[in-house]
Amino acid sequence: MSDRDAQQGGGTAAAGVIYLVATPLGNLEDITLRALRILGEVSLIACEDTRRTGRLLQHFQISKPLVSCHDHNEARRATELAERAAGGESIALVSDAGTPLIADPGFRVVRAAIDRGVRVVPVPGPSAAVAALSVSGLPSHDFAFKGFLPAKSARRRAAIRSLEQSDSSTVFYEAPHRILAAVTDTCELLGGSRRIAIARELTKLHEEVLRGPAACVLEALSDRPSQKGEFVLVIGPRDDSGTAGSRNSRAAPPPPPAA
Ligand code: SAM
């Protein structure tokens, strides 16, 4: 196995590397073959919750030393992990679900590694934002991911109001106890005809996508006694009439030069 193969991800986990390994959002079949190989080969796995990652690894019969790396200790852990990698260890960083760093810890680790000249390698896989956008039926060629909507009403409303003139789709994560308020605000601030999508429990048993004008989605949600599960809210651009049904993954070719 050449160094090049290892660099391309075809060989054993390389020494002195931090791998950012995506894990399933719910359906364990979504783990990639490469993720399994890397998790099986590294010397250490840094994870948000050692019990949760321990269960995932146990399912795949992988046994590795685990260290926690979460919102409350990442600043300290970042230096430690980067220095261990600089000293030759191969380390995988995972979050509880999906892609590390995407509304999850890991940024400080990556920055500390880069600062020390440590190689950082992505092992891509599921992420709720991309999965939700892909099934939303909203334009996907130009989108923004904004992480969690602010919890406080005034800031949430300001975030939503800022999309009034947006030409992009915008993806938010939202907690179940605030999703109704977020959709209510969307209706009120952007109008009931603004197209949105709500993706709930993606890849899980109760997976569901609600799509349509915000007023209709709000009506469907309001009919329920409570909102359960994990949610992604996608708010479409102010006008997607020109892109509906098109292959909107490619920009239109430039016009021919004037004669
Ligand atoms: N790093 C993860 C990723 O790549 O998607 C996101 C972690 S963030 C802490 C957790 C949030 O992601 C949830 O509150 C929810 O908004 C969204 N999410 C995670 N799993 C989901 C799922 N199966 N269905 C819908 N949304 C999900």
Short mmCIF file of C-alpha atoms and ligand atoms in Angstrom, two decimals:
data_model
loop_
_atom_site.label_atom_id
_atom_site.label_comp_id
_atom_site.label_asym_id
_atom_site.label_seq_id
_atom_site.Cartn_x
_atom_site.Cartn_y
_atom_site.Cartn_z
CA MET A 1 0.00 0.00 0.00
CA SER A 2 1.57 3.29 -1.05
CA ASP A 3 1.37 6.55 0.84
CA ARG A 4 -0.68 7.81 -2.05
CA ASP A 5 -3.24 5.02 -1.58
CA ALA A 6 -3.48 5.85 2.08
CA GLN A 7 -3.95 9.49 1.21
CA GLN A 8 -6.71 8.61 -1.23
CA GLY A 9 -8.44 6.59 1.43
CA GLY A 10 -7.67 3.20 -0.09
CA GLY A 11 -5.37 1.91 2.62
CA THR A 12 -5.02 1.68 6.35
CA ALA A 13 -5.76 4.75 8.46
CA ALA A 14 -2.69 6.94 8.13
CA ALA A 15 -0.60 7.92 11.15
CA GLY A 16 -0.80 11.52 12.25
CA VAL A 17 -4.18 12.17 10.65
CA ILE A 18 -7.50 13.33 12.05
CA TYR A 19 -10.44 11.80 10.20
CA LEU A 20 -13.84 13.53 10.32
CA VAL A 21 -16.18 10.58 10.10
CA ALA A 22 -19.89 10.96 9.34
CA THR A 23 -22.21 8.49 11.03
CA PRO A 24 -25.89 7.62 10.43
CA LEU A 25 -28.75 10.00 11.29
CA GLY A 26 -30.85 7.05 12.39
CA ASN A 27 -30.66 4.24 9.87
CA LEU A 28 -27.53 2.24 10.61
CA GLU A 29 -27.36 1.07 7.01
CA ASP A 30 -26.26 4.58 6.13
CA ILE A 31 -22.78 4.13 7.54
CA THR A 32 -20.25 3.97 4.72
CA LEU A 33 -17.82 1.14 4.13
CA ARG A 34 -15.00 3.65 4.45
CA ALA A 35 -16.31 4.97 7.75
CA LEU A 36 -16.35 1.42 9.13
CA ARG A 37 -12.83 0.79 7.92
CA ILE A 38 -11.44 4.02 9.32
CA LEU A 39 -13.21 3.58 12.67
CA GLY A 40 -11.76 0.08 12.84
CA GLU A 41 -8.24 1.25 12.04
CA VAL A 42 -7.65 4.46 14.00
CA SER A 43 -5.97 4.36 17.39
CA LEU A 44 -8.50 6.68 19.06
CA ILE A 45 -12.06 7.90 18.49
CA ALA A 46 -13.14 11.30 19.80
CA CYS A 47 -16.92 11.57 20.13
CA GLU A 48 -19.63 13.75 21.65
CA ASP A 49 -21.11 11.06 23.86
CA THR A 50 -18.99 8.01 24.59
CA ARG A 51 -22.03 5.89 25.51
CA ARG A 52 -23.85 6.67 22.30
CA THR A 53 -20.82 6.14 20.07
CA GLY A 54 -19.97 3.06 22.11
CA ARG A 55 -23.35 1.57 21.14
CA LEU A 56 -22.80 2.39 17.47
CA LEU A 57 -19.36 0.78 17.50
CA GLN A 58 -20.65 -2.24 19.35
CA HIS A 59 -23.28 -2.75 16.65
CA PHE A 60 -20.48 -2.92 14.09
CA GLN A 61 -18.24 -4.96 16.39
CA ILE A 62 -15.58 -2.28 16.58
CA SER A 63 -13.70 -1.83 19.83
CA LYS A 64 -11.58 1.30 20.24
CA PRO A 65 -10.52 3.71 22.96
CA LEU A 66 -12.99 6.62 23.12
CA VAL A 67 -12.54 10.15 24.45
CA SER A 68 -15.28 12.72 24.77
CA CYS A 69 -15.20 15.88 22.68
CA HIS A 70 -18.32 17.96 23.17
CA ASP A 71 -19.42 21.60 23.41
CA HIS A 72 -18.18 21.89 26.99
CA ASN A 73 -14.65 20.50 26.61
CA GLU A 74 -13.83 21.03 22.94
CA ALA A 75 -11.55 24.02 23.52
CA ARG A 76 -9.27 21.93 25.76
CA ARG A 77 -9.69 18.71 23.81
CA ALA A 78 -8.83 20.37 20.50
CA THR A 79 -5.25 21.03 21.57
CA GLU A 80 -4.87 17.59 23.05
CA LEU A 81 -6.21 15.78 19.96
CA ALA A 82 -4.18 17.89 17.56
CA GLU A 83 -1.01 17.25 19.57
CA ARG A 84 -1.65 13.53 19.77
CA ALA A 85 -2.14 13.44 15.99
CA ALA A 86 1.00 15.54 15.52
CA GLY A 87 2.76 12.89 17.61
CA GLY A 88 1.71 10.18 15.15
CA GLU A 89 -1.67 8.90 16.34
CA SER A 90 -4.51 8.36 13.89
CA ILE A 91 -7.71 9.80 15.31
CA ALA A 92 -11.34 9.71 14.17
CA LEU A 93 -13.72 12.46 15.21
CA VAL A 94 -17.44 11.65 15.16
CA SER A 95 -20.53 13.39 16.46
CA ASP A 96 -23.71 11.82 17.84
CA ALA A 97 -25.23 11.64 14.37
CA GLY A 98 -24.48 12.92 10.88
CA THR A 99 -21.42 14.91 9.92
CA PRO A 100 -19.17 16.31 12.65
CA LEU A 101 -18.86 20.13 12.65
CA ILE A 102 -22.27 20.57 11.00
CA ALA A 103 -24.12 22.15 13.94
CA ASP A 104 -21.90 19.90 16.01
CA PRO A 105 -18.49 20.12 17.72
CA GLY A 106 -15.26 19.74 15.79
CA PHE A 107 -14.36 23.13 14.35
CA ARG A 108 -11.83 23.87 17.08
CA VAL A 109 -10.25 20.45 16.59
CA VAL A 110 -9.87 21.03 12.86
CA ARG A 111 -8.42 24.51 13.42
CA ALA A 112 -5.97 23.23 16.03
CA ALA A 113 -4.90 20.41 13.70
CA ILE A 114 -4.38 22.74 10.74
CA ASP A 115 -2.39 25.13 12.94
CA ARG A 116 -0.01 22.28 13.80
CA GLY A 117 0.30 21.03 10.24
CA VAL A 118 -1.75 17.90 10.98
CA ARG A 119 -3.62 16.44 8.03
CA VAL A 120 -7.41 16.47 8.32
CA VAL A 121 -9.33 14.04 6.13
CA PRO A 122 -13.11 14.00 5.60
CA VAL A 123 -14.94 10.69 5.53
CA PRO A 124 -18.24 12.01 4.21
CA GLY A 125 -21.67 10.57 4.78
CA PRO A 126 -25.10 11.59 6.07
CA SER A 127 -26.05 15.09 7.10
CA ALA A 128 -29.63 16.10 7.88
CA ALA A 129 -29.28 19.47 6.13
CA VAL A 130 -28.34 17.98 2.77
CA ALA A 131 -30.77 15.08 3.09
CA ALA A 132 -33.62 17.51 3.85
CA LEU A 133 -32.71 19.90 1.04
CA SER A 134 -32.53 17.03 -1.44
CA VAL A 135 -36.10 15.88 -0.71
CA SER A 136 -37.56 19.33 -0.09
CA GLY A 137 -38.66 20.00 -3.65
CA LEU A 138 -37.17 23.47 -3.23
CA PRO A 139 -34.42 24.88 -5.45
CA SER A 140 -31.16 23.21 -4.51
CA HIS A 141 -28.67 24.90 -6.84
CA ASP A 142 -28.24 27.85 -4.45
CA PHE A 143 -28.82 27.33 -0.76
CA ALA A 144 -27.67 28.54 2.62
CA PHE A 145 -27.34 26.43 5.76
CA LYS A 146 -27.91 28.45 8.92
CA GLY A 147 -27.72 25.81 11.63
CA PHE A 148 -30.23 26.04 14.47
CA LEU A 149 -32.73 28.87 14.42
CA PRO A 150 -32.25 31.11 17.47
CA ALA A 151 -34.25 29.90 20.46
CA LYS A 152 -35.48 33.35 21.50
CA SER A 153 -38.50 34.64 19.61
CA ALA A 154 -37.11 38.08 18.68
CA ARG A 155 -33.91 36.66 17.20
CA ARG A 156 -35.74 33.84 15.49
CA ARG A 157 -38.12 36.31 13.88
CA ALA A 158 -35.21 38.49 12.76
CA ALA A 159 -33.53 35.46 11.17
CA ILE A 160 -36.70 34.55 9.31
CA ARG A 161 -37.49 38.14 8.32
CA SER A 162 -34.02 38.45 6.78
CA LEU A 163 -35.11 35.92 4.13
CA GLU A 164 -37.84 38.15 2.74
CA GLN A 165 -35.87 38.98 -0.40
CA SER A 166 -33.73 35.84 -0.47
CA ASP A 167 -33.10 34.17 -3.82
CA SER A 168 -31.73 31.03 -2.13
CA SER A 169 -33.28 28.15 -0.26
CA THR A 170 -32.35 28.31 3.42
CA VAL A 171 -31.94 25.28 5.65
CA PHE A 172 -32.41 25.46 9.42
CA TYR A 173 -32.34 22.91 12.20
CA GLU A 174 -35.13 23.34 14.72
CA ALA A 175 -36.12 21.71 17.99
CA PRO A 176 -39.47 19.89 18.12
CA HIS A 177 -40.92 22.23 20.76
CA ARG A 178 -40.21 25.28 18.57
CA ILE A 179 -41.03 24.02 15.07
CA LEU A 180 -44.64 25.23 15.25
CA ALA A 181 -43.52 28.71 16.32
CA ALA A 182 -40.93 28.79 13.53
CA VAL A 183 -43.50 27.92 10.87
CA THR A 184 -46.01 30.37 12.37
CA ASP A 185 -43.37 33.11 12.17
CA THR A 186 -42.54 32.11 8.60
CA CYS A 187 -46.20 32.51 7.59
CA GLU A 188 -46.52 35.80 9.35
CA LEU A 189 -43.24 37.36 8.20
CA LEU A 190 -42.78 35.88 4.71
CA GLY A 191 -46.40 35.23 3.81
CA GLY A 192 -48.48 32.05 3.78
CA SER A 193 -47.68 31.40 0.12
CA ARG A 194 -43.91 31.13 0.66
CA ARG A 195 -42.95 27.56 -0.18
CA ILE A 196 -41.30 25.59 2.60
CA ALA A 197 -40.54 22.01 3.56
CA ILE A 198 -40.24 20.27 6.88
CA ALA A 199 -38.25 17.06 7.00
CA ARG A 200 -38.86 15.03 10.13
CA GLU A 201 -37.09 11.91 11.40
CA LEU A 202 -35.10 11.44 8.20
CA THR A 203 -33.95 7.86 7.57
CA LYS A 204 -35.96 6.65 10.58
CA LEU A 205 -39.20 4.72 10.96
CA HIS A 206 -41.41 7.82 11.08
CA GLU A 207 -39.67 9.74 8.31
CA GLU A 208 -41.94 12.40 6.87
CA VAL A 209 -41.62 15.42 4.59
CA LEU A 210 -44.26 18.15 4.58
CA ARG A 211 -43.99 20.43 1.55
CA GLY A 212 -45.99 23.33 0.23
CA PRO A 213 -47.01 26.90 0.97
CA ALA A 214 -46.14 27.81 4.56
CA ALA A 215 -49.84 28.24 5.42
CA CYS A 216 -50.63 24.66 4.37
CA VAL A 217 -47.66 23.22 6.25
CA LEU A 218 -48.70 25.21 9.30
CA GLU A 219 -52.22 23.87 9.07
CA ALA A 220 -50.94 20.28 8.84
CA LEU A 221 -48.66 20.76 11.84
CA SER A 222 -51.28 22.55 13.92
CA ASP A 223 -53.61 19.58 13.59
CA ARG A 224 -51.23 17.47 15.68
CA PRO A 225 -51.39 17.26 19.45
CA SER A 226 -47.58 17.59 19.69
CA GLN A 227 -44.49 17.72 17.51
CA LYS A 228 -42.19 14.76 17.95
CA GLY A 229 -38.81 13.85 16.53
CA GLU A 230 -36.01 15.73 14.81
CA PHE A 231 -36.79 18.46 12.31
CA VAL A 232 -35.18 20.36 9.47
CA LEU A 233 -36.96 23.42 8.11
CA VAL A 234 -36.22 24.51 4.55
CA ILE A 235 -37.53 27.90 3.45
CA GLY A 236 -37.63 28.40 -0.29
CA PRO A 237 -36.50 31.54 -2.13
CA ARG A 238 -38.93 34.42 -2.55
CA ASP A 239 -39.75 33.18 -6.04
CA ASP A 240 -39.02 29.67 -7.26
CA SER A 241 -41.50 29.70 -10.12
CA GLY A 242 -38.71 29.64 -12.70
CA THR A 243 -36.95 26.61 -11.25
CA ALA A 244 -39.74 24.23 -10.26
CA GLY A 245 -39.35 20.95 -12.08
CA SER A 246 -36.11 21.97 -13.78
CA ARG A 247 -32.70 20.41 -13.41
CA ASN A 248 -31.70 23.20 -11.17
CA SER A 249 -28.38 21.72 -10.18
CA ARG A 250 -26.69 23.49 -13.08
CA ALA A 251 -26.38 27.13 -13.73
CA ALA A 252 -27.72 28.27 -17.06
CA PRO A 253 -24.96 28.61 -19.69
CA PRO A 254 -23.83 32.16 -20.34
CA PRO A 255 -25.44 33.85 -23.32
CA PRO A 256 -23.40 33.82 -26.54
CA PRO A 257 -21.24 36.87 -27.08
CA ALA A 258 -22.94 39.64 -28.99
CA ALA A 259 -21.99 39.68 -32.70
N1 SAM B 1 -24.25 16.95 12.54
C1 SAM B 1 -25.62 16.64 12.25
C2 SAM B 1 -25.83 16.60 10.75
O1 SAM B 1 -24.84 16.46 10.02
O2 SAM B 1 -26.95 16.69 10.30
C3 SAM B 1 -26.55 17.61 12.92
C4 SAM B 1 -26.43 17.64 14.41
S1 SAM B 1 -27.48 18.81 15.18
C5 SAM B 1 -26.87 18.78 16.81
C6 SAM B 1 -28.98 17.91 15.40
C7 SAM B 1 -30.11 18.47 14.57
O3 SAM B 1 -30.02 18.00 13.23
C8 SAM B 1 -31.48 18.03 15.05
O4 SAM B 1 -31.96 18.82 16.10
C9 SAM B 1 -32.32 18.20 13.80
O5 SAM B 1 -32.66 19.54 13.58
C10 SAM B 1 -31.32 17.74 12.73
N2 SAM B 1 -31.44 16.30 12.52
C11 SAM B 1 -30.58 15.34 12.93
N3 SAM B 1 -31.03 14.12 12.56
C12 SAM B 1 -32.19 14.31 11.91
C13 SAM B 1 -33.14 13.47 11.29
N4 SAM B 1 -32.97 12.14 11.30
N5 SAM B 1 -34.23 14.02 10.71
C14 SAM B 1 -34.41 15.35 10.71
N6 SAM B 1 -33.54 16.22 11.29
C15 SAM B 1 -32.46 15.70 11.87
#
